[in-house]
Coordinates of C-alpha atoms in Angstrom, one line a residue:
Chain G
M155 CA -2.6 -29.8 11.4
D156 CA -1.9 -26.5 12.5
K157 CA 1.2 -24.9 11.8
W158 CA 4.0 -22.4 14.2
V159 CA 4.1 -19.5 13.8
Y160 CA 6.5 -16.9 14.7
L161 CA 5.1 -14.0 16.4
N162 CA 7.4 -11.5 18.3
N163 CA 8.7 -13.5 20.9
N164 CA 7.2 -16.5 21.0
F165 CA 5.9 -19.6 18.5
V166 CA 2.5 -19.7 18.8
L167 CA -0.4 -21.9 16.7
E168 CA -1.0 -20.5 13.1
K169 CA -4.7 -20.1 14.5
Q170 CA -4.1 -18.2 17.4
A171 CA -1.5 -15.9 15.2
G172 CA -2.8 -12.3 15.0
L173 CA -2.2 -8.7 15.2
H174 CA -4.4 -6.2 17.0
V175 CA -6.0 -3.8 14.3
N176 CA -3.9 -1.2 15.8
D177 CA -1.4 -2.0 13.8
L178 CA -0.2 -0.3 10.9
A179 CA 0.2 -2.7 8.8
I180 CA -4.0 -2.4 8.7
Q181 CA -4.3 1.1 9.2
R182 CA -1.8 2.4 6.9
G183 CA -0.6 -0.5 4.7
Y184 CA 3.1 -0.2 6.0
G185 CA 5.1 -3.1 6.1
L186 CA 7.4 -5.4 4.3
F187 CA 8.7 -8.8 4.0
D188 CA 11.2 -11.0 2.8
Y189 CA 10.5 -14.8 1.3
L190 CA 12.6 -17.7 0.8
K191 CA 12.7 -21.0 0.7
T192 CA 13.7 -24.5 2.1
I193 CA 14.5 -27.4 -0.1
N194 CA 14.8 -30.7 1.8
N195 CA 14.7 -28.6 5.4
S196 CA 17.5 -26.4 3.8
P197 CA 16.9 -22.5 4.2
I198 CA 17.7 -21.6 0.6
F199 CA 19.9 -18.6 -0.1
M200 CA 19.2 -17.0 3.4
E201 CA 21.7 -14.9 3.7
D202 CA 20.7 -13.1 0.6
H203 CA 17.4 -12.9 1.6
L204 CA 17.6 -11.7 5.7
E205 CA 20.3 -9.0 4.0
R206 CA 17.6 -7.9 2.1
F207 CA 15.5 -8.2 5.0
Y208 CA 17.8 -5.7 6.8
F209 CA 17.9 -3.3 4.0
S210 CA 14.2 -2.9 3.3
A211 CA 13.5 -2.3 7.2
E212 CA 15.8 0.3 7.3
Q213 CA 14.4 2.1 4.1
L214 CA 11.2 1.7 5.7
R215 CA 12.7 2.9 9.1
L216 CA 11.4 0.3 11.3
P217 CA 13.9 -1.5 13.5
V218 CA 14.0 -5.2 13.6
P219 CA 13.7 -6.2 17.3
I220 CA 16.4 -9.1 16.7
S221 CA 20.1 -9.5 15.2
K222 CA 20.3 -11.6 12.0
S223 CA 21.7 -14.6 14.0
Q224 CA 18.9 -14.8 16.2
L225 CA 17.1 -14.8 13.0
E226 CA 18.4 -18.1 11.3
I227 CA 18.4 -19.6 14.9
I228 CA 14.1 -19.2 14.8
I229 CA 13.8 -20.0 11.3
H230 CA 15.9 -23.2 11.7
E231 CA 13.6 -23.9 14.8
L232 CA 10.3 -23.0 12.9
I233 CA 11.7 -25.6 10.4
S234 CA 11.7 -28.4 13.3
R235 CA 8.7 -28.1 14.7
N236 CA 7.2 -27.9 11.3
G237 CA 8.5 -30.7 9.7
I238 CA 7.1 -29.6 5.7
P239 CA 10.9 -29.9 4.0
D240 CA 10.0 -27.5 0.6
S241 CA 8.3 -24.4 2.4
G242 CA 7.6 -21.1 1.5
I243 CA 9.0 -18.8 4.9
K244 CA 7.5 -15.6 5.1
L245 CA 9.0 -12.9 7.7
T246 CA 6.6 -10.0 7.4
L247 CA 7.8 -6.4 10.0
T248 CA 4.7 -4.2 10.8
G249 CA 4.6 -1.0 11.7
G250 CA 3.3 -2.0 15.2
Y251 CA 0.9 -0.3 17.4
S252 CA 0.7 2.8 16.5
P253 CA -1.7 5.4 19.3
D254 CA -2.1 7.7 16.9
G255 CA -2.3 5.5 14.2
Y256 CA -0.3 7.3 11.9
N257 CA 3.9 7.2 13.9
I258 CA 5.4 4.1 13.4
T259 CA 6.6 2.9 17.2
Q260 CA 8.2 -1.0 17.7
P261 CA 6.8 -3.3 14.8
N262 CA 5.7 -7.0 15.0
L263 CA 7.5 -9.6 13.2
I264 CA 6.0 -12.6 11.8
I265 CA 7.6 -15.9 10.5
A266 CA 5.6 -17.9 8.6
Q267 CA 6.0 -21.1 6.7
H268 CA 3.6 -23.0 4.0
P269 CA 4.2 -25.3 2.1
L270 CA 6.0 -24.3 -1.6
Q271 CA 3.0 -23.7 -4.3
L272 CA 5.0 -24.4 -7.4
P273 CA 4.3 -22.9 -11.0
T274 CA 1.9 -26.1 -13.0
Q275 CA 4.2 -28.4 -15.0
E276 CA 2.2 -26.7 -18.2
A277 CA 3.7 -23.0 -17.0
V278 CA 6.9 -24.3 -17.0
E279 CA 7.3 -26.6 -20.2
N280 CA 5.2 -24.1 -22.5
G281 CA 5.9 -21.0 -20.4
I282 CA 3.3 -18.1 -19.6
K283 CA 1.8 -15.4 -20.9
L284 CA 1.5 -11.8 -19.3
I285 CA -0.2 -8.3 -20.2
T286 CA 1.0 -4.7 -19.6
Y287 CA 0.2 -2.7 -17.5
E288 CA 1.5 1.0 -16.7
H289 CA 2.9 1.1 -12.9
Q290 CA 5.4 2.1 -11.4
R291 CA 5.4 0.6 -7.5
Q292 CA 6.3 2.7 -4.9
L293 CA 9.8 2.7 -3.3
P294 CA 10.8 0.1 -5.7
Q295 CA 13.1 -1.4 -4.1
V296 CA 12.0 -2.3 -0.9
K297 CA 9.9 -5.4 0.0
T298 CA 6.8 -3.3 0.6
I299 CA 3.3 -5.5 1.6
D300 CA 1.8 -2.7 -0.8
Y301 CA 0.1 -5.3 -3.7
L302 CA -3.2 -3.1 -4.1
M303 CA -2.0 -2.8 -7.7
A304 CA -1.3 -6.1 -8.1
I305 CA -4.3 -7.8 -5.9
W306 CA -6.3 -4.9 -8.0
L307 CA -5.9 -6.3 -11.2
Q308 CA -6.3 -10.0 -11.2
P309 CA -9.6 -10.0 -12.2
L310 CA -8.1 -8.4 -15.9
I311 CA -5.0 -10.8 -16.1
K312 CA -8.2 -13.4 -15.5
E313 CA -10.7 -12.0 -18.4
K314 CA -7.1 -11.7 -20.6
G315 CA -6.4 -14.9 -20.4
A316 CA -2.8 -14.6 -18.9
D317 CA -0.8 -15.7 -16.0
D318 CA 0.2 -12.6 -14.8
V319 CA 1.1 -8.9 -15.0
L320 CA 4.1 -6.9 -17.0
Y321 CA 4.8 -3.3 -15.0
F322 CA 5.9 -0.8 -17.6
F323 CA 6.4 3.1 -16.8
N324 CA 7.2 6.1 -18.9
D325 CA 7.7 3.5 -22.1
V326 CA 10.4 1.1 -19.9
V327 CA 9.6 -2.5 -18.4
C328 CA 10.0 -2.8 -15.0
E329 CA 8.5 -6.0 -13.2
C330 CA 5.6 -8.4 -12.9
P331 CA 4.9 -7.7 -9.5
R332 CA 6.3 -11.1 -7.8
A333 CA 8.8 -11.4 -10.1
N334 CA 12.1 -10.4 -11.9
F335 CA 12.3 -9.8 -16.1
F336 CA 14.7 -10.2 -18.7
I337 CA 14.6 -10.1 -22.3
V338 CA 16.8 -12.9 -24.5
T339 CA 18.1 -10.7 -26.8
K340 CA 18.3 -11.7 -31.2
E341 CA 22.8 -12.4 -29.9
D342 CA 21.9 -14.7 -27.1
K343 CA 22.5 -11.5 -24.3
L344 CA 20.1 -11.4 -21.1
V345 CA 18.4 -7.8 -20.1
T346 CA 17.2 -7.1 -17.2
P347 CA 15.6 -4.0 -15.7
A348 CA 18.1 -2.0 -13.7
Q349 CA 16.2 0.5 -11.7
N350 CA 12.7 1.1 -10.4
I351 CA 12.7 -2.5 -9.4
L352 CA 13.0 -4.8 -6.5
K353 CA 16.7 -6.3 -7.0
G354 CA 15.4 -10.3 -6.7
I355 CA 17.8 -12.8 -5.5
T356 CA 17.2 -15.0 -7.8
R357 CA 17.3 -12.5 -10.4
K358 CA 20.9 -11.5 -8.7
K359 CA 22.2 -15.2 -9.0
I360 CA 21.5 -15.3 -12.7
L361 CA 23.5 -12.2 -13.0
E362 CA 26.1 -13.3 -11.3
N363 CA 26.5 -16.7 -13.1
A364 CA 24.8 -16.6 -16.5
G365 CA 29.2 -15.3 -17.2
S366 CA 30.3 -18.9 -16.5
F367 CA 28.4 -20.7 -19.2
G368 CA 29.0 -17.6 -21.7
L369 CA 26.5 -15.4 -21.8
A370 CA 26.7 -11.7 -21.8
V371 CA 24.3 -10.1 -19.4
E372 CA 23.3 -6.4 -19.8
E373 CA 21.7 -4.3 -16.2
R374 CA 19.6 -1.6 -18.7
D375 CA 16.3 -0.2 -19.2
I376 CA 14.1 -1.8 -21.7
K377 CA 11.7 0.3 -23.9
I378 CA 7.8 -1.7 -23.9
A379 CA 9.1 -1.3 -27.9
E380 CA 12.2 -3.8 -27.6
L381 CA 10.1 -6.5 -26.8
K382 CA 9.0 -7.2 -30.1
T383 CA 12.3 -7.9 -31.2
A384 CA 13.2 -10.3 -28.4
K385 CA 14.3 -13.7 -29.2
T386 CA 12.4 -15.3 -25.9
A387 CA 12.5 -13.9 -22.5
F388 CA 11.5 -15.3 -19.0
I389 CA 10.5 -14.1 -15.4
C390 CA 12.8 -15.4 -12.4
S391 CA 11.7 -15.9 -8.6
T392 CA 12.1 -17.7 -5.3
T393 CA 8.6 -19.9 -6.1
K394 CA 8.8 -19.8 -9.3
A395 CA 12.9 -20.2 -10.4
I396 CA 13.3 -19.3 -14.1
L397 CA 9.9 -19.1 -16.4
P398 CA 9.7 -18.6 -19.8
V399 CA 7.6 -16.4 -21.5
M400 CA 5.7 -17.1 -24.3
Q401 CA 3.3 -14.3 -25.2
I402 CA 3.1 -10.0 -23.7
D403 CA -0.1 -9.0 -25.0
D404 CA 0.2 -9.2 -29.0
I405 CA 3.6 -10.4 -28.8
V406 CA 4.2 -14.4 -29.5
F407 CA 7.9 -16.1 -28.6
D408 CA 9.0 -18.8 -30.7
K409 CA 8.9 -21.7 -28.8
S410 CA 11.9 -23.6 -30.2
D411 CA 14.4 -21.8 -28.4
K412 CA 14.1 -23.4 -24.9
E413 CA 18.1 -23.9 -24.5
I414 CA 19.2 -20.8 -23.3
I415 CA 15.8 -20.8 -20.5
Q416 CA 16.9 -24.6 -19.6
S417 CA 20.4 -23.8 -19.2
L418 CA 19.8 -20.9 -16.7
N419 CA 17.7 -22.9 -14.8
K420 CA 19.9 -26.2 -14.9
N421 CA 22.8 -23.9 -13.5
L422 CA 19.9 -22.3 -10.7
E423 CA 19.1 -26.1 -9.6
F424 CA 23.0 -27.0 -9.2
L425 CA 22.9 -23.5 -6.6
I426 CA 20.1 -24.5 -4.9
A427 CA 21.6 -28.2 -4.7
D428 CA 24.9 -26.7 -3.5
Y429 CA 23.9 -24.1 -1.3
P430 CA 23.6 -26.6 2.0
K431 CA 27.0 -27.8 1.3
Q432 CA 28.2 -24.6 0.9
I433 CA 26.7 -23.3 4.0
A434 CA 28.1 -26.7 5.9
A435 CA 31.5 -26.2 4.9
T436 CA 31.9 -22.0 5.7
G437 CA 29.8 -22.1 8.1
Chain D
M238 CA -11.7 2.3 30.0
D239 CA -11.6 0.6 27.4
K240 CA -13.7 1.3 23.7
W241 CA -15.5 -1.3 22.2
V242 CA -14.7 -2.1 18.5
Y243 CA -17.6 -3.2 16.0
L244 CA -15.1 -6.4 14.2
N245 CA -16.9 -8.4 11.7
N246 CA -20.3 -9.5 13.6
N247 CA -19.7 -8.6 17.2
F248 CA -18.3 -5.7 19.9
V249 CA -15.4 -6.3 21.4
L250 CA -13.0 -4.8 23.8
E251 CA -10.6 -2.5 21.9
K252 CA -8.1 -4.8 23.3
Q253 CA -9.5 -7.6 21.8
A254 CA -9.7 -6.7 18.4
G255 CA -7.3 -8.6 16.2
L256 CA -6.9 -10.4 12.9
H257 CA -5.3 -13.0 12.1
V258 CA -1.8 -12.5 10.4
N259 CA -2.9 -14.2 7.2
D260 CA -5.8 -10.8 6.5
L261 CA -4.6 -9.6 3.0
A262 CA -4.5 -6.1 5.0
I263 CA -1.4 -7.4 6.9
Q264 CA -0.6 -9.8 4.1
R265 CA -0.3 -7.0 0.7
G266 CA -1.6 -3.9 1.8
Y267 CA -5.0 -4.8 0.7
G268 CA -8.0 -2.5 2.2
L269 CA -9.7 0.5 2.2
F270 CA -11.0 2.6 5.2
D271 CA -13.4 5.8 5.7
Y272 CA -13.7 8.3 8.7
L273 CA -16.3 10.2 9.6
K274 CA -16.5 12.6 12.9
T275 CA -19.0 12.9 15.9
I276 CA -20.1 16.1 17.4
N277 CA -22.5 15.9 20.3
N278 CA -23.3 12.2 19.4
S279 CA -24.6 13.0 15.9
P280 CA -22.7 11.5 13.2
I281 CA -21.6 14.1 10.6
F282 CA -22.9 13.8 6.8
M283 CA -22.5 9.9 7.1
E284 CA -24.7 9.6 4.5
D285 CA -21.9 11.1 2.2
H286 CA -19.3 9.0 4.6
L287 CA -21.4 5.5 3.7
E288 CA -21.9 6.4 0.4
R289 CA -18.0 6.5 -0.3
F290 CA -17.6 3.8 1.9
Y291 CA -19.4 1.4 -0.8
F292 CA -18.1 3.2 -3.6
S293 CA -14.2 2.8 -2.7
A294 CA -15.6 -1.0 -1.7
E295 CA -16.8 -1.6 -5.4
Q296 CA -13.5 -0.3 -6.7
L297 CA -11.5 -2.5 -4.5
R298 CA -14.1 -5.3 -5.3
L299 CA -15.0 -6.0 -1.8
P300 CA -18.6 -7.0 -0.2
V301 CA -19.4 -5.2 2.2
P302 CA -21.0 -7.7 4.4
I303 CA -23.9 -5.7 5.2
S304 CA -26.0 -2.8 4.3
K305 CA -25.9 0.8 5.0
S306 CA -28.6 0.3 7.4
Q307 CA -26.6 -1.9 9.1
L308 CA -24.0 -0.1 9.2
E309 CA -25.8 3.2 10.7
I310 CA -27.3 0.9 13.3
I311 CA -24.4 -0.5 14.3
I312 CA -22.8 3.4 14.3
H313 CA -25.4 4.0 16.6
E314 CA -25.1 1.7 18.6
L315 CA -21.2 2.1 19.1
I316 CA -21.6 5.9 19.7
S317 CA -24.2 4.9 22.5
R318 CA -21.8 2.2 24.0
N319 CA -18.3 4.1 23.9
G320 CA -19.9 7.7 24.8
I321 CA -17.3 10.1 23.4
P322 CA -19.8 12.7 22.2
D323 CA -16.5 14.5 19.6
S324 CA -15.4 11.7 18.4
G325 CA -13.9 9.5 14.9
I326 CA -15.2 6.4 13.8
K327 CA -13.4 4.9 11.4
L328 CA -15.0 1.6 9.4
T329 CA -11.8 -0.9 7.8
L330 CA -12.6 -3.2 5.3
T331 CA -9.5 -5.2 4.5
G332 CA -9.4 -8.2 2.2
G333 CA -9.7 -10.9 4.6
Y334 CA -8.3 -14.4 5.5
S335 CA -6.8 -15.8 1.8
P336 CA -6.0 -19.2 1.6
D337 CA -3.2 -18.1 -1.1
G338 CA -1.7 -15.0 0.4
Y339 CA -3.4 -13.2 -3.0
N340 CA -6.9 -14.4 -3.7
I341 CA -9.7 -11.9 -2.1
T342 CA -11.9 -13.8 0.1
Q343 CA -14.5 -12.5 2.5
P344 CA -14.0 -9.3 3.5
N345 CA -13.2 -8.3 7.3
L346 CA -15.4 -5.4 8.9
I347 CA -13.4 -3.2 11.5
I348 CA -16.0 -0.5 13.1
A349 CA -13.5 1.6 16.0
Q350 CA -14.5 4.6 17.7
H351 CA -11.1 7.2 19.5
P352 CA -11.6 10.9 20.4
L353 CA -11.5 13.2 17.8
Q354 CA -7.9 14.4 17.0
L355 CA -8.2 18.1 16.5
P356 CA -5.5 20.6 15.1
T357 CA -3.3 23.2 17.2
Q358 CA -5.1 26.4 18.0
E359 CA -2.2 27.3 16.4
A360 CA -2.0 25.9 13.0
V361 CA -5.9 27.5 13.3
E362 CA -4.8 30.6 13.6
N363 CA -1.4 31.1 11.8
G364 CA -1.7 28.4 9.3
I365 CA 0.1 25.4 8.4
K366 CA 3.6 25.1 6.4
L367 CA 3.6 22.2 3.7
I368 CA 6.2 20.8 1.5
T369 CA 5.8 19.6 -1.7
Y370 CA 6.9 16.1 -3.2
E371 CA 6.4 14.1 -6.5
H372 CA 4.3 11.1 -5.5
Q373 CA 0.6 9.8 -7.4
R374 CA -1.2 7.9 -5.0
Q375 CA -2.2 4.5 -6.6
L376 CA -5.9 3.8 -7.4
P377 CA -6.4 8.1 -6.0
Q378 CA -10.2 7.9 -6.2
V379 CA -10.4 5.0 -4.0
K380 CA -9.9 6.0 0.1
T381 CA -7.5 2.9 0.6
I382 CA -5.2 1.6 3.4
D383 CA -2.0 2.2 1.4
Y384 CA -0.2 6.1 3.3
L385 CA 3.6 4.0 3.2
M386 CA 4.4 7.2 1.5
A387 CA 3.1 9.4 4.0
I388 CA 4.5 7.4 6.5
W389 CA 7.5 7.2 4.7
L390 CA 8.0 10.9 4.3
Q391 CA 7.3 12.2 8.0
P392 CA 10.9 12.1 8.9
L393 CA 11.0 15.2 5.9
I394 CA 8.1 16.7 7.0
K395 CA 9.7 17.2 9.8
E396 CA 13.3 17.6 9.2
K397 CA 11.8 20.6 7.0
G398 CA 9.8 22.1 9.9
A399 CA 6.7 21.1 8.0
D400 CA 3.0 20.4 8.9
D401 CA 2.3 18.1 6.3
V402 CA 3.4 17.1 2.6
L403 CA 0.9 18.2 -0.9
Y404 CA 1.6 15.8 -3.6
F405 CA 2.1 16.6 -7.4
F406 CA 3.0 14.8 -10.2
N407 CA 3.5 15.8 -14.1
D408 CA 4.1 19.3 -12.3
V409 CA 0.2 19.4 -11.3
V410 CA -0.7 19.3 -7.7
C411 CA -2.8 17.2 -6.1
E412 CA -3.8 16.6 -2.6
C413 CA -2.4 15.4 0.9
P414 CA -1.9 12.3 2.1
R415 CA -5.3 13.6 4.3
A416 CA -7.0 16.0 3.0
N417 CA -7.9 18.4 0.0
F418 CA -6.3 21.2 -1.2
F419 CA -7.3 24.5 -2.2
I420 CA -5.9 27.7 -3.5
V421 CA -7.8 30.8 -3.8
T422 CA -7.0 33.0 -6.6
K423 CA -6.0 37.0 -6.6
E424 CA -9.4 37.1 -8.3
D425 CA -10.8 35.4 -4.7
K426 CA -11.8 32.2 -6.8
L427 CA -11.6 29.1 -5.2
V428 CA -9.9 26.4 -7.3
T429 CA -8.9 22.9 -6.4
P430 CA -7.5 19.5 -8.5
A431 CA -10.3 18.2 -9.9
Q432 CA -9.1 14.6 -11.2
N433 CA -5.9 11.9 -9.4
I434 CA -7.5 13.2 -6.2
L435 CA -9.9 11.1 -3.2
K436 CA -12.4 13.0 -3.1
G437 CA -13.2 14.5 0.1
I438 CA -16.7 15.0 1.9
T439 CA -15.3 18.0 3.2
R440 CA -14.2 19.3 0.3
K441 CA -17.5 18.5 -1.4
K442 CA -19.3 20.4 1.4
I443 CA -17.3 23.5 0.4
L444 CA -17.4 23.4 -3.5
E445 CA -21.9 22.9 -2.7
N446 CA -21.6 25.9 -0.9
A447 CA -19.2 28.7 -1.8
G448 CA -21.4 30.1 -4.6
S449 CA -24.1 30.7 -1.5
F450 CA -22.0 34.0 -0.1
G451 CA -20.4 34.4 -3.8
L452 CA -17.9 32.7 -4.3
A453 CA -16.5 31.3 -7.9
V454 CA -15.0 27.5 -7.8
E455 CA -13.5 25.9 -10.3
E456 CA -12.5 22.7 -10.6
R457 CA -9.2 22.3 -12.7
D458 CA -5.5 21.0 -12.9
I459 CA -3.6 23.7 -10.5
K460 CA 0.1 23.6 -12.4
I461 CA 2.8 24.0 -9.3
A462 CA 3.8 26.8 -11.1
E463 CA 0.2 28.6 -10.0
L464 CA 0.6 28.4 -6.6
K465 CA 3.5 31.7 -6.5
T466 CA 0.6 33.8 -7.5
A467 CA -2.4 32.6 -5.9
K468 CA -3.3 35.1 -2.8
T469 CA -3.8 32.1 -0.2
A470 CA -4.4 28.1 0.4
F471 CA -6.1 25.9 2.4
I472 CA -6.5 22.5 3.2
C473 CA -10.0 20.7 4.6
S474 CA -10.5 17.0 6.1
T475 CA -13.3 16.1 8.0
T476 CA -10.4 16.2 11.2
K477 CA -8.7 19.4 10.5
A478 CA -12.0 21.6 9.3
I479 CA -10.6 24.2 6.9
L480 CA -7.3 25.0 7.8
P481 CA -5.5 27.8 6.1
V482 CA -1.5 27.6 4.7
M483 CA 0.6 29.9 5.2
Q484 CA 3.5 28.5 3.8
I485 CA 4.2 25.8 0.4
D486 CA 7.6 25.1 -0.1
D487 CA 9.9 28.8 0.1
I488 CA 6.2 30.4 -1.4
V489 CA 4.6 32.3 1.7
F490 CA 1.3 33.6 1.4
D491 CA 0.1 37.3 3.2
K492 CA -1.4 35.9 6.6
S493 CA -4.0 39.3 6.6
D494 CA -6.7 37.5 3.2
K495 CA -8.0 35.9 6.5
E496 CA -11.7 36.8 6.0
I497 CA -12.1 33.9 2.7
I498 CA -10.9 31.0 5.1
Q499 CA -12.7 32.5 7.7
S500 CA -16.1 32.4 5.6
L501 CA -15.9 29.2 4.2
N502 CA -15.4 27.8 7.6
K503 CA -18.7 28.8 9.3
N504 CA -20.4 28.4 7.0
L505 CA -19.1 24.4 7.6
E506 CA -19.6 24.8 11.0
F507 CA -23.4 26.1 10.4
L508 CA -23.6 23.1 7.6
I509 CA -22.4 20.7 10.6
A510 CA -24.2 22.3 13.1
D511 CA -27.2 22.0 10.9
Y512 CA -26.1 18.7 10.0
P513 CA -28.5 16.4 12.4
K514 CA -31.3 18.9 12.5
Q515 CA -31.7 18.1 9.0
I516 CA -31.5 13.8 9.4
A517 CA -33.7 14.5 12.6
A518 CA -36.4 16.2 9.9
T519 CA -36.7 13.9 7.3
G520 CA -35.3 10.8 9.5

């Protein structure tokens, strides 16, 4: 069945959701998005995602045409129309129809919903393999639509038998294209890059909550050379939750050290299950 | 009057030329283009532009759905339908409608024609002002649609009273977002960056022809510090032709040194006027 998509001021069927070729996303790759998931028809951590969406828009100097509370109403309406209980909702804001193909005008807003693409059971249980690649995302703190390098690197990732790429720059680890990166040190400390990255919502939840079950966290630079001294590593994102990393280039982590990642995942699952109740209680 | 646009296999009116929101240009900023001009209904340096278009497509792993000779026929048909003798023709190839929003499928091809936006008489006569900014375009040799930084920098350019930005990286000058950069040394040598840039067609014509009127050329790194030792500088592109630079940040060039830039411009004008005759003679 065709899904509904919110496009500017209207709900349209997905097959009819188009943008004119003059849009600055098509002309100049200029746009941003955010992505949240719904579980059992509840949008998870919506507050955080919408806050970041407005932050990205402000950074890219694109005025969001509607308010946060209007956005929330539209998201709930989309959920109700489409009937996909566990889904991903993507809000995209583009540079709009530019008469000269260069200057920003009125942005276009697209809100689409798709079934969740979850990681495989194999990846969840045994972890994934990353390759490193030197690259620094431009405007890294903004969730832009710029995935040129990520998509361009897909053949290399497959050739190396890996699942994803871990960017580094000037010997310092950054992030995966669609996930944040953590190591667990030999002293059971969580360490994650502090700068030149997109600050993920799942990353934020981990940092906020790790202390509650006795884990120390550090936001700081991780040198590439430090990777081989780590006990283990993981990546995190809205879609992937917390996914163990079994290998980075030639560095293979000991699979037996699962406890911390399992605890973090349980805590995250609790936060996700609890979020709709918190919203119901406060909203 | 509404113009015709070629979209995949059809000529459509511009207002009807749209892409579905699932296209990878909108989802992931993944696409490329080329841009050539027509003078008096003749497409100028079309061979070079189409060659670069196929090169960009190969680099981005996007199969061009039609052959070079088919493209030429479509371009001539577009020129004949639209009746804009002096125009810019933009060929865009996007990542296509990706079912998972990440992997490349069948690209979308758009060919559009617009009136030429020429530089002002003021810019041609007195030159333009550039500000420098540290940035390295990703996949610099490919004419991707990635102008995120260029558009994001527009307010800064305006605030500084400048016309455009000159990128540098690790103290080495690269290019402007839509033009190549040259300096003329005190010894009347033309120098232009050799690497980490998009190799423009106008740049190529200058390099090929400068020797014929006694100018030495060098393709090599230009350090930022070298800018202040230059006699003068200019930028070049299909739209801008050869445009003198009067100022870069705080460095002001002597306006009296116009001779070389004028000779280069005259030569370029000759090549442009001569191109249709050459094509008629060989084709």
